[in-house]
PDB file of C-alpha atoms in Angstrom:
ATOM      1  CA  MET A   1      -1.405  74.065   2.629  1.00 76.00           C
ATOM      2  CA  THR A   2       1.073  76.836   2.253  1.00 92.00           C
ATOM      3  CA  PRO A   3       0.568  79.992   4.310  1.00 92.00           C
ATOM      4  CA  ILE A   4      -0.184  82.079   1.215  1.00 94.00           C
ATOM      5  CA  VAL A   5      -2.978  79.766   0.084  1.00 95.00           C
ATOM      6  CA  LEU A   6      -4.366  79.726   3.621  1.00 95.00           C
ATOM      7  CA  ALA A   7      -4.316  83.545   3.787  1.00 95.00           C
ATOM      8  CA  VAL A   8      -6.074  83.834   0.426  1.00 96.00           C
ATOM      9  CA  ALA A   9      -8.705  81.320   1.537  1.00 95.00           C
ATOM     10  CA  CYS A  10      -9.318  83.239   4.776  1.00 96.00           C
ATOM     11  CA  LEU A  11      -9.628  86.537   2.892  1.00 96.00           C
ATOM     12  CA  PHE A  12     -12.068  84.921   0.463  1.00 96.00           C
ATOM     13  CA  ILE A  13     -14.230  83.603   3.314  1.00 97.00           C
ATOM     14  CA  VAL A  14     -14.243  86.971   5.095  1.00 96.00           C
ATOM     15  CA  THR A  15     -15.164  88.767   1.863  1.00 94.00           C
ATOM     16  CA  LEU A  16     -18.037  86.377   1.155  1.00 95.00           C
ATOM     17  CA  GLY A  17     -19.273  86.749   4.732  1.00 94.00           C
ATOM     18  CA  TYR A  18     -19.230  90.542   4.590  1.00 93.00           C
ATOM     19  CA  SER A  19     -20.981  90.594   1.221  1.00 91.00           C
ATOM     20  CA  ALA A  20     -23.672  88.303   2.644  1.00 93.00           C
ATOM     21  CA  VAL A  21     -24.141  90.659   5.601  1.00 92.00           C
ATOM     22  CA  CYS A  22     -24.373  93.666   3.254  1.00 91.00           C
ATOM     23  CA  ALA A  23     -26.954  91.893   1.106  1.00 91.00           C
ATOM     24  CA  GLY A  24     -29.023  90.694   4.059  1.00 92.00           C
ATOM     25  CA  SER A  25     -28.830  93.805   6.207  1.00 91.00           C
ATOM     26  CA  PRO A  26     -27.670  96.839   4.213  1.00 93.00           C
ATOM     27  CA  PHE A  27     -28.012  99.228   7.149  1.00 93.00           C
ATOM     28  CA  GLY A  28     -25.917  99.045  10.316  1.00 91.00           C
ATOM     29  CA  THR A  29     -25.978 101.089  13.498  1.00 92.00           C
ATOM     30  CA  CYS A  30     -24.368 104.501  13.381  1.00 92.00           C
ATOM     31  CA  ARG A  31     -20.920 104.445  14.956  1.00 89.00           C
ATOM     32  CA  LYS A  32     -21.086 108.032  16.133  1.00 89.00           C
ATOM     33  CA  CYS A  33     -24.313 107.833  18.155  1.00 90.00           C
ATOM     34  CA  ASN A  34     -24.295 104.036  18.745  1.00 88.00           C
ATOM     35  CA  GLY A  35     -27.720 103.700  17.149  1.00 88.00           C
ATOM     36  CA  PHE A  36     -29.498 106.154  19.463  1.00 88.00           C
ATOM     37  CA  GLY A  37     -29.922 108.868  16.816  1.00 90.00           C
ATOM     38  CA  PHE A  38     -28.635 111.479  19.215  1.00 90.00           C
ATOM     39  CA  ALA A  39     -25.570 112.153  21.313  1.00 85.00           C
ATOM     40  CA  MET A  40     -25.741 111.341  25.007  1.00 85.00           C
ATOM     41  CA  ASP A  41     -25.068 114.330  27.219  1.00 86.00           C
ATOM     42  CA  THR A  42     -25.119 114.842  30.969  1.00 88.00           C
ATOM     43  CA  ASP A  43     -26.813 117.501  33.030  1.00 88.00           C
ATOM     44  CA  ARG A  44     -25.219 119.335  35.956  1.00 91.00           C
ATOM     45  CA  LYS A  45     -25.943 116.481  38.342  1.00 91.00           C
ATOM     46  CA  GLY A  46     -24.268 113.948  36.062  1.00 90.00           C
ATOM     47  CA  ARG A  47     -27.442 112.223  34.900  1.00 92.00           C
ATOM     48  CA  PRO A  48     -27.583 111.241  31.236  1.00 87.00           C
ATOM     49  CA  LYS A  49     -29.876 113.242  29.005  1.00 89.00           C
ATOM     50  CA  ARG A  50     -30.597 113.530  25.320  1.00 88.00           C
ATOM     51  CA  GLY A  51     -28.113 115.683  23.432  1.00 86.00           C
ATOM     52  CA  LYS A  52     -28.136 116.983  19.886  1.00 90.00           C
ATOM     53  CA  SER A  53     -29.434 114.920  16.994  1.00 91.00           C
ATOM     54  CA  CYS A  54     -26.761 112.989  15.108  1.00 91.00           C
ATOM     55  CA  ARG A  55     -25.794 114.645  11.828  1.00 91.00           C
ATOM     56  CA  ARG A  56     -24.224 111.535  10.315  1.00 90.00           C
ATOM     57  CA  CYS A  57     -27.323 109.353  10.410  1.00 92.00           C
ATOM     58  CA  LYS A  58     -29.838 112.242  10.429  1.00 91.00           C
ATOM     59  CA  ALA A  59     -31.242 111.072  13.792  1.00 90.00           C
ATOM     60  CA  THR A  60     -32.285 107.620  12.514  1.00 91.00           C
ATOM     61  CA  GLY A  61     -29.557 105.618  14.233  1.00 91.00           C
ATOM     62  CA  LYS A  62     -28.857 103.653  11.034  1.00 93.00           C
ATOM     63  CA  ARG A  63     -26.251 104.176   8.319  1.00 93.00           C
ATOM     64  CA  ILE A  64     -25.617 102.319   5.078  1.00 93.00           C
ATOM     65  CA  ARG A  65     -22.747  99.855   5.286  1.00 93.00           C
ATOM     66  CA  ALA A  66     -19.567 100.624   3.322  1.00 91.00           C
ATOM     67  CA  GLY A  67     -19.836  97.465   1.227  1.00 91.00           C
ATOM     68  CA  ARG A  68     -23.443  98.174   0.319  1.00 93.00           C
ATOM     69  CA  TRP A  69     -22.551 101.774  -0.559  1.00 94.00           C
ATOM     70  CA  LEU A  70     -19.832 100.517  -2.924  1.00 94.00           C
ATOM     71  CA  PHE A  71     -22.219  97.980  -4.459  1.00 93.00           C
ATOM     72  CA  ASN A  72     -24.879 100.647  -5.020  1.00 94.00           C
ATOM     73  CA  ARG A  73     -22.324 102.981  -6.599  1.00 96.00           C
ATOM     74  CA  ALA A  74     -21.040 100.236  -8.929  1.00 95.00           C
ATOM     75  CA  GLN A  75     -24.595  99.347  -9.969  1.00 95.00           C
ATOM     76  CA  ARG A  76     -25.406 102.994 -10.691  1.00 95.00           C
ATOM     77  CA  ILE A  77     -22.267 103.441 -12.814  1.00 95.00           C
ATOM     78  CA  TYR A  78     -23.032 100.241 -14.724  1.00 95.00           C
ATOM     79  CA  ARG A  79     -26.634 101.265 -15.388  1.00 94.00           C
ATOM     80  CA  GLU A  80     -25.630 104.727 -16.580  1.00 93.00           C
ATOM     81  CA  GLY A  81     -22.896 103.289 -18.783  1.00 91.00           C
ATOM     82  CA  THR A  82     -25.150 100.829 -20.603  1.00 87.00           C
ATOM     83  CA  ARG A  83     -27.913 103.286 -21.497  1.00 80.00           C
TER      84      ARG A  83
END
């Protein structure tokens, strides 16, 4: 196989894998709070304590994956365009 065909095949496999993950589990852990739903802070003694609630995930710890967000947006545009 030529390197170009091999690269295209690898990209195709990665794309199919990511789309399967987005279909099976549309929500992933929030990258800002690491799935806690709040920021970790420390008190004066250096012990960890709960900080402010995460604004990105609204304190749930889960965010919609980028691929699922794009899929939802495409579906919405298609539905609105065929009405």
